[in-house]
XYZ file of N, CA and C in Angstrom:
795
model
N 235.538 141.966 124.989
C 234.532 141.410 123.926
C 234.000 142.748 122.378
N 234.004 141.992 121.855
C 232.857 142.797 120.781
C 231.486 142.003 120.630
N 230.012 142.465 120.557
C 229.142 141.527 120.984
C 228.368 142.377 119.320
N 227.786 140.976 118.578
C 227.487 141.891 117.585
C 226.151 141.593 117.434
N 225.005 142.375 117.238
C 224.360 142.160 117.547
C 222.422 142.644 116.284
N 221.980 141.839 116.211
C 220.741 142.361 115.115
C 220.223 143.493 115.599
N 219.423 144.410 114.309
C 219.039 145.629 114.702
C 217.525 145.429 115.118
N 216.467 146.278 115.791
C 215.462 146.122 115.714
C 214.586 146.475 113.801
N 213.191 145.187 114.645
C 212.630 146.125 112.776
C 212.033 147.236 112.862
N 211.108 147.381 114.289
C 210.400 148.249 114.255
C 211.656 148.755 115.149
N 211.419 150.440 115.187
C 212.151 151.476 115.963
C 211.427 152.535 116.445
N 212.118 153.106 117.574
C 211.501 154.231 118.738
C 211.404 155.151 117.282
N 209.989 155.879 117.697
C 209.788 156.873 116.843
C 210.784 158.768 116.886
N 211.337 159.186 116.111
C 212.026 160.375 116.163
C 211.861 161.001 117.164
N 212.595 162.343 117.938
C 212.447 163.423 117.947
C 213.204 164.424 117.402
N 212.054 165.702 117.558
C 212.910 166.976 117.566
C 214.418 167.498 117.540
N 215.174 167.560 116.633
C 216.387 168.369 117.555
C 217.660 167.835 116.513
N 218.837 167.996 116.765
C 219.802 167.780 115.485
C 220.117 166.861 114.961
N 219.935 166.700 113.334
C 219.869 166.034 112.365
C 221.313 165.541 112.401
N 221.381 163.612 111.998
C 222.116 162.997 111.597
C 223.588 163.728 111.374
N 224.815 163.511 111.984
C 225.663 163.959 111.108
C 226.634 163.044 111.406
N 226.771 162.181 109.857
C 227.822 161.110 109.008
C 229.037 160.910 109.635
N 229.717 161.971 110.060
C 230.919 162.317 110.212
C 230.921 161.686 112.145
N 230.374 161.481 112.353
C 229.863 161.513 113.655
C 230.313 159.743 114.243
N 229.476 158.816 113.398
C 229.599 158.156 113.707
C 231.076 156.915 113.700
N 231.053 155.668 114.027
C 231.894 154.903 114.707
C 231.822 154.018 113.260
N 233.386 153.285 113.395
C 233.821 153.258 112.148
C 233.552 154.112 111.286
N 234.503 154.889 111.075
C 234.622 155.914 110.344
C 234.800 155.441 108.603
N 235.717 154.032 108.552
C 235.892 153.130 107.335
C 234.744 152.421 106.790
N 233.697 153.288 106.766
C 232.293 152.431 106.344
C 231.728 154.168 105.922
N 232.097 154.859 106.039
C 231.482 156.369 106.008
C 231.058 156.219 104.436
N 231.662 155.842 103.062
C 231.711 156.189 101.875
C 230.659 154.933 101.845
N 230.626 153.658 101.896
C 229.308 153.802 101.535
C 227.891 153.368 102.456
N 228.075 154.299 103.576
C 226.892 154.591 104.536
C 226.417 155.213 103.337
N 226.815 156.601 102.853
C 226.388 157.945 102.245
C 225.736 157.241 101.108
N 226.152 156.254 100.232
C 225.853 155.359 99.001
C 224.528 154.446 99.284
N 224.269 153.577 100.219
C 222.685 153.674 100.493
C 222.182 154.665 101.383
N 222.801 156.008 102.050
C 221.593 156.651 102.381
C 220.781 158.045 101.302
N 222.012 158.048 100.749
C 221.742 158.924 99.147
C 220.709 157.758 97.814
N 221.004 156.435 97.669
C 219.870 155.938 96.919
C 218.813 155.482 98.021
N 218.458 155.520 99.286
C 216.915 155.134 99.722
C 216.469 156.287 99.772
N 217.479 157.643 100.166
C 216.350 159.110 100.268
C 215.671 159.169 99.114
N 216.651 158.990 97.985
C 216.146 158.937 96.635
C 214.763 158.440 95.851
N 214.865 157.222 96.282
C 214.219 155.978 96.254
C 212.425 156.588 96.788
N 212.748 157.108 98.211
C 211.659 157.151 98.820
C 210.660 158.149 98.627
N 212.014 159.527 98.080
C 211.240 160.624 97.627
C 210.441 160.288 96.210
N 211.466 159.473 95.587
C 210.289 159.925 94.322
C 209.495 159.031 93.784
N 209.167 157.640 94.202
C 208.366 157.108 93.956
C 208.170 156.071 94.930
N 207.177 156.480 95.510
C 206.539 155.230 97.158
C 206.427 153.757 96.559
N 204.891 153.757 95.489
C 204.911 152.639 94.984
C 206.277 151.760 95.020
N 207.060 152.215 94.600
C 208.351 151.398 94.328
C 208.891 150.877 95.113
N 209.203 152.349 96.473
C 209.846 152.466 97.216
C 208.841 151.002 98.372
N 207.849 150.964 97.995
C 207.493 150.275 99.599
C 207.321 148.180 99.123
N 207.183 148.444 97.106
C 207.976 146.675 97.274
C 208.934 146.938 96.906
N 209.756 147.950 97.286
C 211.680 147.194 97.580
C 211.876 147.365 98.825
N 211.179 148.021 99.554
C 211.030 147.639 101.124
C 210.872 146.970 101.760
N 209.421 146.329 100.638
C 208.581 145.336 101.282
C 207.907 145.340 102.203
N 207.202 146.267 102.596
C 206.592 147.097 103.412
C 204.655 146.906 103.160
N 203.702 146.177 103.711
C 202.678 146.786 103.680
C 202.282 148.322 103.527
N 201.142 147.603 103.184
C 200.079 149.314 102.905
C 200.368 149.890 104.793
N 200.427 149.227 105.601
C 199.766 150.305 107.218
C 201.142 150.475 107.612
N 202.528 150.201 106.668
C 203.661 150.728 106.646
C 204.155 151.870 106.173
N 203.286 152.182 104.931
C 203.562 152.770 103.668
C 204.206 154.213 104.833
N 203.691 154.894 105.590
C 204.369 155.921 106.558
C 205.679 155.634 106.958
N 206.223 154.491 106.594
C 207.799 154.695 106.375
C 208.638 155.019 105.586
N 208.020 155.189 104.193
C 208.679 155.566 103.522
C 208.727 156.833 103.395
N 207.781 157.630 103.902
C 208.166 159.143 103.967
C 209.227 159.374 104.695
N 209.265 158.847 105.693
C 210.930 158.729 107.112
C 211.701 158.545 106.635
N 211.910 157.599 105.513
C 213.004 157.251 105.198
C 213.191 158.934 103.856
N 212.453 159.196 103.371
C 212.530 160.241 102.492
C 213.897 161.774 103.057
N 213.383 161.574 104.543
C 213.349 162.943 105.494
C 215.091 162.590 106.069
N 214.895 161.520 106.559
C 216.277 161.395 107.289
C 217.702 162.235 107.242
N 217.667 163.377 106.293
C 218.748 164.039 106.464
C 218.351 165.304 107.115
N 217.295 164.692 107.918
C 217.094 166.203 108.791
C 216.285 165.825 109.710
N 215.578 164.845 109.993
C 215.051 163.901 110.844
C 215.680 164.246 111.831
N 215.381 164.863 112.910
C 216.120 164.184 114.485
C 216.375 163.118 114.366
N 217.896 163.134 114.983
C 218.847 161.703 115.708
C 218.662 161.678 117.134
N 218.826 160.518 117.712
C 218.872 159.796 118.641
C 220.083 158.685 118.834
N 220.311 158.750 119.939
C 221.005 157.338 120.259
C 220.773 155.959 119.850
N 221.610 155.307 119.098
C 220.766 154.512 118.317
C 220.641 153.202 119.596
N 221.301 153.168 120.428
C 220.248 152.442 121.481
C 219.140 152.962 122.252
N 218.970 154.246 121.688
C 217.371 154.082 121.756
C 216.003 154.335 120.511
N 216.914 154.176 119.492
C 216.405 153.897 118.648
C 216.209 152.444 117.860
N 216.445 151.251 118.372
C 216.336 150.740 118.067
C 215.648 149.861 119.053
N 214.084 148.848 118.893
C 213.523 148.658 120.090
C 213.162 147.063 119.881
N 211.913 146.735 120.632
C 211.591 145.314 120.502
C 212.333 143.905 121.254
N 212.068 143.090 121.191
C 212.265 141.934 122.547
C 213.877 142.051 122.866
N 214.243 141.885 122.088
C 216.087 141.721 122.528
C 216.614 142.908 123.171
N 215.811 143.839 122.712
C 216.311 145.383 123.847
C 215.831 145.321 124.966
N 214.107 144.925 124.897
C 213.169 145.013 125.911
C 214.235 144.373 126.710
N 214.799 143.103 126.950
C 215.578 142.740 127.614
C 216.361 142.990 128.370
N 217.716 143.422 127.078
C 218.910 143.805 127.558
C 218.935 145.110 127.971
N 217.940 146.317 128.078
C 217.446 147.410 128.801
C 218.644 148.345 129.470
N 219.127 148.441 127.703
C 220.171 149.546 128.136
C 220.379 151.175 128.985
N 218.892 151.323 129.198
C 218.325 152.364 129.820
C 218.465 151.861 131.113
N 218.546 151.208 132.073
C 218.030 151.007 133.412
C 219.892 150.541 133.791
N 221.108 150.304 132.949
C 221.399 149.763 133.316
C 222.780 150.976 134.195
N 223.637 150.341 134.851
C 224.516 151.591 136.029
C 225.499 151.465 134.549
N 226.462 152.624 135.509
C 226.785 153.595 134.993
C 227.681 152.763 134.118
N 228.499 151.659 134.888
C 229.754 150.693 134.752
C 229.737 149.451 133.579
N 228.773 149.443 133.812
C 227.266 148.242 132.597
C 227.539 149.266 132.178
N 226.324 150.327 131.588
C 227.054 151.485 130.196
C 227.834 151.384 129.278
N 229.096 151.736 130.223
C 230.483 151.949 129.547
C 230.899 150.743 128.866
N 230.661 149.225 129.285
C 231.163 147.932 128.846
C 229.863 148.398 127.429
N 228.851 148.583 127.739
C 228.067 148.406 126.788
C 228.444 149.343 125.849
N 228.930 150.850 125.641
C 229.507 151.252 124.528
C 230.757 151.446 123.838
N 230.889 150.864 124.691
C 232.480 149.374 123.990
C 232.046 148.304 123.543
N 231.571 147.675 123.650
C 231.494 146.409 123.159
C 230.343 146.274 122.363
N 229.489 147.125 122.322
C 228.120 146.853 121.427
C 227.838 147.121 120.238
N 227.921 146.024 118.838
C 228.420 147.001 117.745
C 226.687 145.991 117.106
N 225.353 147.515 116.911
C 224.586 146.558 116.342
C 224.594 147.189 114.632
N 224.264 145.774 113.873
C 224.046 145.140 112.208
C 222.953 146.615 111.461
N 223.296 146.849 110.262
C 221.937 147.904 110.521
C 222.096 147.989 108.523
N 221.563 147.682 108.014
C 221.171 147.494 106.581
C 221.660 148.633 105.580
N 221.550 149.886 106.485
C 221.575 151.357 106.455
C 222.967 151.589 106.846
N 223.170 151.484 107.821
C 224.471 151.887 108.447
C 225.499 151.216 108.799
N 225.679 150.043 107.819
C 226.330 149.022 107.899
C 226.418 148.089 109.733
N 226.797 148.712 110.655
C 227.159 148.917 111.867
C 227.494 150.217 112.571
N 226.955 150.292 114.002
C 226.654 151.098 115.104
C 226.943 150.596 116.237
N 227.406 151.799 117.120
C 227.614 151.920 118.105
C 226.488 152.180 118.832
N 226.297 151.847 119.910
C 225.071 152.053 120.631
C 224.907 153.797 121.271
N 225.893 154.029 120.986
C 225.727 156.219 121.522
C 225.546 157.325 120.111
N 226.086 156.661 118.781
C 225.806 157.174 118.044
C 224.904 157.540 117.521
N 224.693 158.577 116.896
C 223.289 159.414 117.102
C 222.845 158.802 115.680
N 221.493 158.157 115.436
C 221.056 158.226 113.975
C 219.530 158.304 113.934
N 219.055 158.367 113.178
C 217.513 159.004 112.925
C 216.482 157.066 112.675
N 215.225 157.651 113.194
C 214.357 156.321 112.669
C 214.780 156.014 110.854
N 214.907 154.702 111.339
C 214.390 154.533 109.862
C 214.091 153.323 109.014
N 213.981 152.864 108.109
C 213.419 151.643 107.799
C 214.592 150.924 107.003
N 215.148 150.102 106.720
C 215.270 149.441 105.459
C 216.616 148.585 106.413
N 215.593 147.181 105.844
C 216.320 145.880 106.497
C 217.844 145.044 105.746
N 218.691 144.662 106.057
C 219.814 143.974 105.442
C 219.049 142.923 104.040
N 218.082 142.808 104.107
C 217.348 141.691 103.165
C 216.685 142.772 102.003
N 216.810 143.625 102.038
C 215.895 144.847 101.271
C 218.036 144.542 100.002
N 217.557 144.906 98.628
C 217.065 145.036 97.190
C 216.880 146.630 96.780
N 218.289 147.279 96.994
C 218.209 148.673 96.116
C 218.163 148.648 94.654
N 217.962 149.708 93.736
C 218.401 148.651 92.890
C 219.362 149.325 92.189
N 220.103 150.305 92.554
C 221.381 150.832 92.099
C 222.224 149.858 92.686
N 222.255 149.210 94.246
C 223.524 149.087 94.916
C 223.158 147.344 94.962
N 221.658 146.945 94.814
C 221.953 145.021 94.892
C 221.189 145.114 96.410
N 221.753 143.480 96.541
C 220.798 142.756 98.002
C 222.357 143.722 98.907
N 221.558 144.323 99.904
C 222.782 144.828 100.911
C 223.567 144.149 101.803
N 222.994 143.005 102.316
C 224.197 141.726 102.844
C 225.191 141.862 102.128
N 224.501 141.217 100.482
C 226.146 141.070 99.842
C 227.117 142.480 99.851
N 226.291 143.901 99.472
C 226.981 145.157 99.668
C 227.837 145.582 100.663
N 227.258 144.673 101.806
C 228.603 145.361 102.788
C 229.552 144.083 102.798
N 229.303 143.652 102.528
C 230.600 142.267 103.074
C 232.215 142.707 102.647
N 232.316 143.437 101.815
C 233.467 143.678 101.588
C 233.869 145.327 102.175
N 233.489 146.059 102.705
C 233.828 147.413 103.420
C 233.857 146.755 105.052
N 232.955 145.597 105.542
C 233.040 145.158 106.379
C 234.149 144.534 107.161
N 234.411 143.606 106.023
C 236.058 142.663 105.266
C 236.898 144.235 105.844
N 237.151 145.031 105.238
C 237.894 146.061 105.633
C 238.407 146.541 106.622
N 237.384 146.561 107.830
C 236.820 147.482 109.109
C 237.059 146.631 109.902
N 235.917 145.736 109.882
C 235.792 144.792 111.891
C 236.908 144.146 112.030
N 238.210 143.108 110.937
C 238.865 142.504 111.711
C 239.829 143.161 113.416
N 239.872 144.553 112.969
C 240.946 145.597 113.374
C 239.427 145.952 114.356
N 238.603 146.234 114.382
C 237.761 146.325 115.229
C 237.719 145.273 116.389
N 237.298 144.129 115.801
C 237.399 143.160 117.046
C 238.828 142.906 117.785
N 240.013 143.229 117.146
C 241.453 143.267 117.599
C 241.579 141.760 118.417
N 241.747 141.647 119.564
C 242.883 140.321 119.675
C 241.378 139.845 120.914
N 240.275 140.529 120.594
C 238.428 140.094 122.311
C 238.321 138.909 121.363
N 236.987 138.538 122.066
C 236.428 137.507 121.711
C 235.416 138.252 121.381
N 234.507 137.633 119.757
C 233.885 138.307 118.888
C 232.310 137.088 119.749
N 231.300 137.938 120.023
C 230.747 136.874 120.631
C 229.134 137.775 119.728
N 228.769 136.721 118.760
C 227.936 136.370 117.472
C 226.271 136.533 117.836
N 225.872 137.880 118.389
C 224.310 137.738 118.353
C 223.325 137.945 117.233
N 223.692 138.239 116.136
C 223.045 138.231 114.613
C 222.133 137.234 113.976
N 220.529 137.639 113.615
C 220.104 136.521 113.310
C 220.776 136.208 111.706
N 220.516 135.508 111.180
C 221.592 135.104 109.799
C 220.662 136.279 108.666
N 219.699 136.962 108.457
C 220.071 137.903 107.502
C 220.989 139.226 107.650
N 221.815 139.479 108.643
C 222.313 140.363 109.394
C 223.731 139.666 109.614
N 223.793 138.098 109.643
C 225.189 137.970 109.406
C 225.327 137.299 108.088
N 225.255 138.054 107.161
C 225.594 137.020 105.461
C 226.738 138.585 105.714
N 226.401 140.090 106.007
C 227.322 141.008 106.170
C 229.160 141.253 106.548
N 229.004 139.875 107.336
C 230.679 140.145 107.644
C 230.587 138.202 108.615
N 230.973 137.530 107.879
C 231.612 136.229 108.074
C 233.196 136.560 109.103
N 233.400 136.685 110.217
C 234.624 136.217 111.105
C 235.445 135.343 110.206
N 236.530 135.580 109.926
C 237.406 134.401 109.100
C 238.785 134.536 109.929
N 239.777 133.260 109.199
C 240.943 133.635 110.398
C 241.232 133.525 111.716
N 241.662 133.813 111.515
C 242.581 134.276 112.912
C 240.934 134.124 114.258
N 240.391 135.409 114.137
C 239.523 136.259 114.765
C 238.118 135.081 114.382
N 237.450 134.563 113.534
C 236.754 133.764 113.546
C 237.454 132.069 114.577
N 238.285 131.937 114.368
C 238.487 131.394 115.780
C 238.236 131.764 117.276
N 238.299 133.230 117.454
C 238.190 133.496 118.757
C 236.602 134.299 118.753
N 235.309 133.609 117.685
C 234.196 134.172 117.427
C 233.430 132.870 118.537
N 232.296 133.403 119.103
C 231.341 132.429 119.423
C 229.920 132.685 119.240
N 229.358 131.907 118.031
C 228.136 131.983 117.505
C 226.827 131.661 118.854
N 226.031 132.277 118.961
C 225.319 131.285 120.328
C 223.324 131.328 119.065
N 222.954 130.518 119.382
C 221.721 130.009 118.987
C 220.754 129.754 120.330
N 219.663 129.644 120.799
C 219.055 129.272 122.109
C 218.329 129.060 121.406
N 218.237 127.579 122.175
C 216.907 126.172 122.171
C 215.691 126.679 123.422
N 214.275 126.636 122.450
C 213.750 126.263 123.827
C 213.019 124.831 123.814
N 213.177 123.892 124.939
C 213.467 122.299 125.276
C 212.432 122.219 126.230
N 210.920 121.436 125.271
C 210.088 121.018 125.833
C 209.583 118.923 125.982
N 209.269 118.413 126.590
C 209.179 116.925 126.798
C 207.838 117.444 126.132
N 207.526 116.635 125.183
C 207.194 115.461 124.047
C 206.495 114.911 124.136
N 205.430 114.313 124.910
C 205.404 112.286 125.499
C 206.977 112.051 125.464
N 207.531 112.389 126.629
C 208.624 111.862 127.274
C 209.775 111.960 126.913
N 209.371 112.602 125.701
C 210.754 113.005 124.479
C 211.312 114.515 124.649
N 212.692 114.489 124.761
C 213.155 115.895 125.284
C 212.943 116.370 123.095
N 212.271 117.647 123.045
C 212.181 118.163 121.908
C 213.002 119.646 121.807
N 214.022 119.750 121.008
C 214.351 121.262 120.697
C 213.971 122.141 119.631
N 213.514 123.124 119.839
C 213.771 124.247 118.511
C 213.849 125.405 119.370
N 213.851 126.265 117.692
C 214.159 128.058 117.618
C 213.094 128.586 117.892
N 212.640 129.226 118.937
C 211.240 129.829 119.118
C 211.440 131.213 119.179
N 211.195 132.373 118.452
C 212.010 133.115 117.712
C 211.460 134.291 119.346
N 210.567 134.083 120.153
C 210.527 135.372 120.766
C 211.759 134.866 121.974
N 211.805 133.631 122.237
C 212.774 132.757 123.248
C 213.995 133.569 123.124
N 214.576 133.088 121.304
C 215.972 133.533 120.888
C 215.848 134.856 121.707
N 215.140 135.924 121.210
C 215.642 137.478 121.596
C 215.494 138.077 122.536
N 214.673 137.143 123.479
C 214.519 137.925 125.027
C 215.913 136.777 125.534
N 216.500 136.005 125.037
C 217.381 135.053 126.434
C 218.667 135.747 125.584
N 219.002 136.376 124.395
C 220.046 137.103 124.207
C 220.009 138.714 124.708
N 218.984 139.286 124.684
C 218.676 139.952 124.905
C 219.533 140.056 126.800
N 218.836 139.323 127.072
C 219.070 139.170 128.844
C 220.347 138.227 128.871
N 220.734 137.561 128.480
C 222.251 136.943 128.617
C 223.591 138.195 128.238
N 223.523 139.113 127.515
C 223.733 140.571 127.310
C 223.991 141.206 127.969
N 222.729 141.255 128.852
C 222.965 142.082 129.613
C 223.251 141.494 131.013
N 223.538 139.758 131.465
C 223.728 139.511 132.597
C 225.239 140.016 132.345
N 225.988 139.636 130.756
C 227.492 139.717 130.570
C 228.254 141.175 131.459
N 226.880 142.334 130.787
C 227.560 143.823 131.589
C 227.401 143.763 132.753
N 226.344 143.950 133.566
C 226.236 143.581 134.754
C 226.511 142.448 135.667
N 227.189 141.940 134.979
C 228.442 140.800 136.302
C 229.826 141.196 135.910
N 230.164 142.319 134.652
C 231.477 142.646 134.843
C 232.533 140.943 133.660
N 231.296 140.453 133.267
C 232.942 139.163 133.032
C 233.194 139.788 131.972
N 234.746 139.078 131.800
C 235.481 139.990 130.799
C 235.970 138.978 130.117
N 234.916 137.585 129.135
C 236.032 136.566 128.776
C 237.154 136.316 128.033
N 238.063 135.989 127.965
C 238.704 136.283 127.061
C 238.391 135.260 125.129
N 238.154 133.837 125.451
C 237.631 133.306 124.001
C 236.375 132.614 124.427
N 236.445 131.818 123.591
C 234.820 131.222 123.486
C 234.702 129.747 124.612
N 235.597 129.549 125.092
C 235.559 128.523 126.065
C 235.251 129.516 127.257
N 235.754 130.454 127.698
C 235.571 130.967 128.659
C 234.314 131.686 128.655
N 233.942 131.907 127.808
C 232.328 132.033 127.595
C 231.683 131.808 128.310
N 231.521 130.191 127.935
C 231.068 129.254 128.254
C 231.083 129.459 129.685
N 232.441 128.947 130.222
C 232.165 129.082 131.961
C 231.962 130.569 132.382
N 231.251 131.605 132.188
C 231.462 132.627 132.636
C 229.322 132.503 132.486
N 228.796 131.875 131.213
C 227.559 132.048 130.640
C 226.912 131.035 131.903
N 228.046 129.538 131.888
C 227.300 128.867 133.172
C 227.345 128.939 134.704
N 228.077 129.896 135.077
C 228.735 131.037 136.437
C 227.646 131.837 136.522
N 226.410 132.343 135.198
C 225.301 132.997 135.262
C 224.294 132.769 135.361
N 224.559 131.346 134.783
C 223.383 130.076 135.646
C 222.474 129.684 133.788
N 223.164 130.266 133.343
C 222.591 129.710 132.018
C 222.800 127.522 131.494
N 221.897 127.529 131.089
C 221.965 125.896 130.380
C 223.154 126.216 129.360
N 224.184 125.705 128.799
C 224.618 125.513 127.890
C 225.489 124.724 127.185
N 225.402 124.563 125.932
C 226.153 122.812 125.430
C 226.459 123.660 124.229
N 228.174 123.394 123.891
C 228.713 124.194 123.300
C 229.742 122.652 122.630
N 229.891 123.332 121.557
C 230.965 122.832 120.575
C 232.488 123.968 119.730
N 233.380 122.779 120.182
C 234.370 123.442 119.302
C 234.850 123.002 118.094
N 235.535 123.915 117.104
C 235.420 123.338 115.970
C 236.356 123.120 116.084
N 236.403 121.941 115.149
C 236.938 120.591 114.526
C 238.476 121.369 113.862
N 238.310 122.148 112.931
C 239.205 123.070 112.023
C 239.477 124.669 112.760
N 240.764 124.608 113.077
C 241.181 126.338 113.201
C 240.638 126.877 111.899
N 240.546 128.460 112.631
C 239.668 129.110 111.920
C 238.336 128.976 110.979
N 237.941 128.525 112.264
C 235.975 128.154 112.652
C 235.473 128.744 113.728
N 234.278 129.335 114.212
C 233.827 130.043 115.436
C 233.224 128.893 115.792
N 233.017 128.807 117.047
C 232.631 127.962 117.787
C 230.959 128.158 117.637
N 230.321 126.647 117.881
C 228.603 127.051 118.488
C 228.484 126.834 119.268
N 227.918 127.780 120.410
C 227.295 127.676 121.643
C 225.800 127.723 121.910
N 224.987 126.865 121.864
C 223.705 126.557 122.447
C 223.574 126.763 123.505
N 222.526 128.027 123.880
C 221.916 127.830 125.267
C 220.733 127.583 125.066
N 220.567 126.407 126.207
C 219.201 126.173 126.203
C 218.090 126.282 127.483
N 217.187 126.746 126.799
C 215.576 127.537 127.985
C 214.358 126.482 127.801
N 214.144 126.665 128.908
C 212.235 125.476 128.992
C 211.941 126.944 128.889
N 211.483 127.987 129.509
C 210.925 129.269 129.663
C 211.076 130.182 129.860
N 210.310 131.683 129.729
C 211.404 132.768 129.316
C 211.610 133.553 130.855
């Protein structure tokens, strides 16, 4: 199983220690595009704070992120699983997984990133600020920039496994599984169900969405479930107590649409 995750907007502060070693990152086929994004981001943030703030879409309260980006090459690096924080990652609770579940997490989780393309949770990276929606002056919109490199690298990473896609829309632009890989992909949406005037209403609520996705991944990892495809994923989630509705694609080469229905956190 390959699980595609979005990063968190906020990130844990870096610590003193060894800086980034780009050659140590997983998915070495992304090394050249990573270096191009890193070089432009560092140069932009070191040269023109006002322009960097505009390009990165930062509020005045987040101006400190610009200096952080300018020092990315020398900043202390930590495993990506410690850098990414927020609702999804709190619910996932990587630090409290047992050894077997942690091994599965390191093997199966792939976090998408505007700066790195995608990393595994054991990859050591510095804290940074650069979303997939950013348009760098020299490289353009990062979602579009990453499409070609990802299309070259990720099909082999997916292999013949289930692809569980939990990315937000901005990060999904960087890679859309195609062909046979798409047929093994399940795109998950979390819907909150409410009864209003006797009628059920369903909606996407950010906090419910992120927390449920984190908890769902944790439950799959701790249970040892290893579904081979979308249909088996639906069975596994129902066995874990989730209310799931699924729709198989009408045509081949398309991803399954899987809805997880929640009423409370």
